[in-house]
mmCIF file of C-alpha atoms in Angstrom:
data_model
loop_
_atom_site.group_PDB
_atom_site.id
_atom_site.type_symbol
_atom_site.label_atom_id
_atom_site.label_comp_id
_atom_site.label_asym_id
_atom_site.label_seq_id
_atom_site.Cartn_x
_atom_site.Cartn_y
_atom_site.Cartn_z
ATOM 1 C CA GLN I 1 222.739 126.404 149.445
ATOM 2 C CA SER I 2 219.843 126.557 146.966
ATOM 3 C CA ALA I 3 217.014 128.983 147.543
ATOM 4 C CA LEU I 4 214.429 126.245 146.941
ATOM 5 C CA THR I 5 214.637 123.050 148.998
ATOM 6 C CA GLN I 6 214.337 119.593 147.476
ATOM 7 C CA PHE I 7 215.039 116.197 149.000
ATOM 8 C CA ALA I 8 218.237 114.784 147.548
ATOM 9 C CA SER I 9 216.768 111.508 146.373
ATOM 10 C CA VAL I 10 213.591 109.530 145.880
ATOM 11 C CA SER I 11 212.955 106.071 144.523
ATOM 12 C CA GLY I 12 210.105 103.975 143.262
ATOM 13 C CA SER I 13 209.333 100.772 141.427
ATOM 14 C CA PRO I 14 208.073 100.580 137.865
ATOM 15 C CA GLY I 15 204.371 101.321 137.683
ATOM 16 C CA GLN I 16 204.285 103.173 140.987
ATOM 17 C CA SER I 17 203.702 106.891 141.519
ATOM 18 C CA ILE I 18 206.149 109.199 143.249
ATOM 19 C CA THR I 19 206.028 112.848 144.277
ATOM 20 C CA ILE I 20 208.946 115.253 144.388
ATOM 21 C CA ALA I 21 208.505 118.287 146.625
ATOM 22 C CA CYS I 22 210.070 121.725 146.298
ATOM 23 C CA THR I 23 209.792 124.143 149.210
ATOM 24 C CA GLY I 24 210.301 127.877 149.010
ATOM 25 C CA THR I 25 208.853 130.980 150.604
ATOM 26 C CA SER I 26 206.111 133.517 150.087
ATOM 27 C CA SER I 27 208.584 135.513 147.963
ATOM 28 C CA ASP I 28 208.781 132.783 145.354
ATOM 29 C CA ILE I 29 206.624 129.653 145.191
ATOM 30 C CA GLY I 30 204.010 130.945 147.596
ATOM 31 C CA GLY I 31 203.659 134.296 145.878
ATOM 32 C CA TYR I 32 203.648 133.395 142.194
ATOM 33 C CA ASN I 33 202.542 130.653 139.830
ATOM 34 C CA TYR I 34 205.784 130.781 137.864
ATOM 35 C CA VAL I 35 206.942 127.358 139.017
ATOM 36 C CA SER I 36 208.541 125.048 136.483
ATOM 37 C CA TRP I 37 210.119 121.612 136.626
ATOM 38 C CA TYR I 38 213.009 120.177 134.602
ATOM 39 C CA GLN I 39 214.194 116.640 133.969
ATOM 40 C CA GLN I 40 217.901 116.068 133.418
ATOM 41 C CA HIS I 41 219.472 112.793 132.361
ATOM 42 C CA PRO I 42 223.227 112.358 132.955
ATOM 43 C CA GLY I 43 225.304 114.374 130.530
ATOM 44 C CA LYS I 44 222.246 115.955 128.941
ATOM 45 C CA ALA I 45 220.613 119.348 129.008
ATOM 46 C CA PRO I 46 217.609 119.902 131.260
ATOM 47 C CA LYS I 47 214.194 119.416 129.655
ATOM 48 C CA LEU I 48 211.139 121.447 130.599
ATOM 49 C CA MET I 49 208.462 119.121 131.980
ATOM 50 C CA ILE I 50 206.032 121.479 133.760
ATOM 51 C CA TYR I 51 205.505 125.252 133.615
ATOM 52 C CA ASP I 52 203.133 127.580 135.422
ATOM 53 C CA VAL I 53 202.851 125.088 138.305
ATOM 54 C CA SER I 54 200.800 122.496 136.451
ATOM 55 C CA ASN I 55 201.001 122.905 132.668
ATOM 56 C CA ARG I 56 202.760 120.420 130.409
ATOM 57 C CA PRO I 57 204.563 121.505 127.236
ATOM 58 C CA SER I 58 203.559 119.743 124.064
ATOM 59 C CA GLY I 59 205.138 116.295 123.864
ATOM 60 C CA VAL I 60 205.535 115.722 127.600
ATOM 61 C CA SER I 61 203.772 112.616 128.865
ATOM 62 C CA ASN I 62 200.600 113.102 130.887
ATOM 63 C CA ARG I 63 202.179 110.836 133.509
ATOM 64 C CA PHE I 64 203.855 114.024 134.717
ATOM 65 C CA SER I 65 201.759 116.483 136.716
ATOM 66 C CA GLY I 66 202.446 119.486 138.907
ATOM 67 C CA SER I 67 200.708 121.209 141.783
ATOM 68 C CA LYS I 68 201.278 123.765 144.509
ATOM 69 C CA SER I 69 200.111 124.280 148.070
ATOM 70 C CA GLY I 70 201.294 127.300 149.973
ATOM 71 C CA ASN I 71 205.066 127.583 149.668
ATOM 72 C CA THR I 72 205.549 124.031 148.368
ATOM 73 C CA ALA I 73 205.332 122.851 144.781
ATOM 74 C CA SER I 74 205.162 119.193 143.812
ATOM 75 C CA LEU I 75 205.891 117.100 140.762
ATOM 76 C CA THR I 76 204.112 113.760 140.550
ATOM 77 C CA ILE I 77 205.132 111.024 138.165
ATOM 78 C CA SER I 78 202.645 108.198 137.767
ATOM 79 C CA GLY I 79 203.224 104.801 136.195
ATOM 80 C CA LEU I 80 206.986 105.029 136.750
ATOM 81 C CA GLN I 81 209.138 103.843 133.877
ATOM 82 C CA ALA I 82 212.854 103.113 133.733
ATOM 83 C CA GLU I 83 213.347 106.108 131.441
ATOM 84 C CA ASP I 84 212.079 108.422 134.179
ATOM 85 C CA GLU I 85 215.269 107.826 136.165
ATOM 86 C CA ALA I 86 216.924 111.248 136.147
ATOM 87 C CA ASP I 87 217.534 114.366 138.192
ATOM 88 C CA TYR I 88 214.592 116.725 138.623
ATOM 89 C CA TYR I 89 214.908 120.436 139.349
ATOM 90 C CA CYS I 90 212.265 122.949 140.314
ATOM 91 C CA THR I 91 212.548 126.658 139.695
ATOM 92 C CA SER I 92 210.483 129.684 140.516
ATOM 93 C CA TYR I 93 210.360 133.390 139.898
ATOM 94 C CA THR I 94 211.248 135.296 143.046
ATOM 95 C CA SER I 95 210.549 138.863 144.059
ATOM 96 C CA THR I 96 213.980 139.070 145.639
ATOM 97 C CA THR I 97 216.863 140.456 143.630
ATOM 98 C CA THR I 98 217.788 136.990 142.396
ATOM 99 C CA ASN I 99 214.804 136.955 140.004
ATOM 100 C CA TRP I 100 214.924 133.207 139.390
ATOM 101 C CA VAL I 101 215.870 130.459 141.818
ATOM 102 C CA PHE I 102 216.491 126.752 141.298
ATOM 103 C CA GLY I 103 216.056 123.915 143.720
ATOM 104 C CA GLY I 104 219.037 121.738 144.537
ATOM 105 C CA GLY I 105 217.643 118.834 142.543
ATOM 106 C CA THR I 106 216.187 115.421 143.377
ATOM 107 C CA LYS I 107 217.658 112.228 141.995
ATOM 108 C CA LEU I 108 214.939 109.759 141.034
ATOM 109 C CA THR I 109 215.909 106.109 141.034
ATOM 110 C CA VAL I 110 213.608 103.570 139.430
ATOM 111 C CA LEU I 111 214.200 100.305 141.274
ATOM 112 C CA GLN J 1 212.699 123.731 115.001
ATOM 113 C CA LEU J 2 214.580 126.198 117.140
ATOM 114 C CA GLN J 3 217.993 125.088 118.354
ATOM 115 C CA LEU J 4 220.649 126.671 120.538
ATOM 116 C CA GLN J 5 224.360 125.905 120.402
ATOM 117 C CA GLU J 6 227.025 127.085 122.813
ATOM 118 C CA SER J 7 230.569 127.731 121.619
ATOM 119 C CA GLY J 8 233.792 128.959 123.139
ATOM 120 C CA PRO J 9 237.013 127.822 124.827
ATOM 121 C CA GLY J 10 236.797 124.785 127.048
ATOM 122 C CA LEU J 11 239.752 125.861 129.148
ATOM 123 C CA VAL J 12 240.303 129.253 130.764
ATOM 124 C CA LYS J 13 243.113 130.322 133.063
ATOM 125 C CA ALA J 14 242.320 131.593 136.527
ATOM 126 C CA SER J 15 241.894 135.388 136.771
ATOM 127 C CA GLU J 16 241.125 135.632 133.052
ATOM 128 C CA THR J 17 237.792 136.138 131.279
ATOM 129 C CA LEU J 18 235.440 133.351 130.237
ATOM 130 C CA SER J 19 233.653 134.119 126.963
ATOM 131 C CA LEU J 20 230.909 132.016 125.405
ATOM 132 C CA THR J 21 228.509 132.535 122.525
ATOM 133 C CA CYS J 22 225.121 130.968 121.937
ATOM 134 C CA THR J 23 223.947 130.707 118.343
ATOM 135 C CA VAL J 24 220.207 130.491 117.746
ATOM 136 C CA SER J 25 219.058 128.627 114.646
ATOM 137 C CA GLY J 26 215.626 127.822 113.278
ATOM 138 C CA GLY J 27 214.093 130.998 114.660
ATOM 139 C CA SER J 28 214.744 134.646 115.392
ATOM 140 C CA ILE J 29 216.399 135.954 118.512
ATOM 141 C CA SER J 30 214.433 139.170 117.964
ATOM 142 C CA SER J 31 211.123 137.686 119.103
ATOM 143 C CA SER J 32 209.323 139.812 121.682
ATOM 144 C CA SER J 33 208.106 136.656 123.444
ATOM 145 C CA TYR J 34 211.388 135.484 124.902
ATOM 146 C CA TYR J 35 214.410 136.334 126.969
ATOM 147 C CA TRP J 36 217.664 134.506 126.314
ATOM 148 C CA GLY J 37 219.562 133.174 129.270
ATOM 149 C CA TRP J 38 222.676 131.522 130.621
ATOM 150 C CA ILE J 39 222.611 128.852 133.310
ATOM 151 C CA ARG J 40 225.543 126.893 134.678
ATOM 152 C CA GLN J 41 226.048 123.614 136.493
ATOM 153 C CA PRO J 42 229.258 122.877 138.396
ATOM 154 C CA PRO J 43 230.306 119.211 138.218
ATOM 155 C CA GLY J 44 228.051 116.993 140.277
ATOM 156 C CA THR J 45 225.884 119.844 141.549
ATOM 157 C CA GLY J 46 222.735 121.745 140.670
ATOM 158 C CA LEU J 47 221.761 124.521 138.316
ATOM 159 C CA GLU J 48 222.532 128.209 138.824
ATOM 160 C CA TRP J 49 220.925 130.989 136.802
ATOM 161 C CA ILE J 50 223.523 133.493 135.583
ATOM 162 C CA GLY J 51 221.502 136.084 133.701
ATOM 163 C CA ASN J 52 219.123 136.951 130.870
ATOM 164 C CA VAL J 53 219.126 139.309 127.907
ATOM 165 C CA TYR J 54 216.255 140.614 125.800
ATOM 166 C CA TYR J 55 216.636 141.212 122.067
ATOM 167 C CA SER J 56 216.620 144.942 122.797
ATOM 168 C CA GLY J 57 219.765 144.506 124.868
ATOM 169 C CA SER J 58 218.237 144.918 128.305
ATOM 170 C CA THR J 59 219.733 142.544 130.841
ATOM 171 C CA PHE J 60 219.355 141.265 134.374
ATOM 172 C CA TYR J 61 221.793 139.195 136.315
ATOM 173 C CA ASN J 62 222.103 136.964 139.339
ATOM 174 C CA PRO J 63 223.276 139.371 142.070
ATOM 175 C CA SER J 64 225.906 136.882 143.221
ATOM 176 C CA LEU J 65 227.636 137.172 139.823
ATOM 177 C CA LYS J 66 226.553 140.615 138.704
ATOM 178 C CA SER J 67 229.881 142.348 139.323
ATOM 179 C CA ARG J 68 231.645 139.928 136.952
ATOM 180 C CA VAL J 69 229.016 139.149 134.289
ATOM 181 C CA THR J 70 228.077 140.784 131.019
ATOM 182 C CA ILE J 71 225.520 139.298 128.639
ATOM 183 C CA SER J 72 225.064 140.871 125.231
ATOM 184 C CA VAL J 73 223.001 140.188 122.127
ATOM 185 C CA ASP J 74 223.823 140.449 118.422
ATOM 186 C CA THR J 75 220.565 140.301 116.497
ATOM 187 C CA SER J 76 222.314 140.480 113.126
ATOM 188 C CA ARG J 77 224.074 137.202 113.863
ATOM 189 C CA ASN J 78 221.217 135.685 115.898
ATOM 190 C CA GLN J 79 223.598 135.219 118.812
ATOM 191 C CA PHE J 80 223.960 136.195 122.416
ATOM 192 C CA SER J 81 227.097 136.052 124.501
ATOM 193 C CA LEU J 82 228.355 135.625 128.036
ATOM 194 C CA SER J 83 231.427 137.224 129.521
ATOM 195 C CA LEU J 84 232.561 136.315 133.042
ATOM 196 C CA THR J 85 235.636 138.092 134.365
ATOM 197 C CA SER J 86 238.218 137.157 137.000
ATOM 198 C CA VAL J 87 237.346 133.468 136.940
ATOM 199 C CA THR J 88 238.412 130.998 139.615
ATOM 200 C CA ALA J 89 238.131 127.237 139.979
ATOM 201 C CA ALA J 90 234.634 127.781 141.380
ATOM 202 C CA ASP J 91 233.539 128.896 137.911
ATOM 203 C CA THR J 92 234.313 125.481 136.432
ATOM 204 C CA ALA J 93 230.966 124.237 135.162
ATOM 205 C CA VAL J 94 228.864 123.175 132.237
ATOM 206 C CA TYR J 95 227.402 126.350 130.795
ATOM 207 C CA PHE J 96 223.989 126.155 129.136
ATOM 208 C CA CYS J 97 222.237 128.759 127.046
ATOM 209 C CA ALA J 98 218.462 128.636 126.982
ATOM 210 C CA ARG J 99 215.362 130.409 125.724
ATOM 211 C CA HIS J 100 213.292 131.917 128.519
ATOM 212 C CA TRP J 101 209.591 131.960 127.720
ATOM 213 C CA LEU J 102 208.395 135.401 128.757
ATOM 214 C CA GLN J 103 204.745 134.532 129.311
ATOM 215 C CA PHE J 104 205.410 131.670 131.699
ATOM 216 C CA LEU J 105 208.936 132.469 132.860
ATOM 217 C CA ALA J 106 210.213 128.992 132.027
ATOM 218 C CA PHE J 107 213.343 127.918 130.171
ATOM 219 C CA ASP J 108 211.699 125.974 127.372
ATOM 220 C CA ILE J 109 214.563 125.246 124.959
ATOM 221 C CA TRP J 110 218.145 124.526 126.008
ATOM 222 C CA GLY J 111 221.457 124.137 124.284
ATOM 223 C CA ARG J 112 223.477 120.984 124.892
ATOM 224 C CA GLY J 113 225.854 122.773 127.200
ATOM 225 C CA THR J 114 229.601 123.253 127.105
ATOM 226 C CA LEU J 115 232.097 122.399 129.824
ATOM 227 C CA VAL J 116 234.422 125.199 130.812
ATOM 228 C CA THR J 117 237.307 124.321 133.077
ATOM 229 C CA VAL J 118 239.261 126.987 134.918
ATOM 230 C CA SER J 119 242.887 126.042 135.325
ATOM 231 C CA SER J 120 245.393 127.453 137.736
#
């Protein structure tokens, strides 16, 4: 069982916006801004999409945005495109001995 | 542009030791701005952080694997390595090496990953 909780799947139609949630505790998401999000296409390595809750690395589309409220972080993808279909993982620093925890992943299907 | 490449056996026998190396190219492993980490992904499941190493050699590990894991760094070869002892079928996974951005604690550059299968 992952330390961070994500819904297993989400879907949306091209052009729509979707939000993927990631729930933790006050020891991780709620206590620190070290939340990052990764996109993973089948058979590929994860790609950093968001760091520090809401910052995008250079080259990542501004259709991707991140936020946090309490113990829950969210990734929003606007203007859905077919290429956005992938698995998305959240991760956070944690003050527990684990140091870093991943969510279980959310599979995004673009209908 | 910095790249990471995992290498090592794709098949390991149960109870033996899994050993992988990550070669860093296009940049120095001795940068003070980054950790270097290993993450794994069992087939069809999510990501699990294994551990990190700093260029100085300091390490920290996932407690669930700590008793079996050693991560080391060789700055002269621009490489870092993973050793996982007493493997079982549960250790079958794709193993990724990645650069861990110290300032923001995010894995910003990843290797392609290598599948390691533990056979009985």
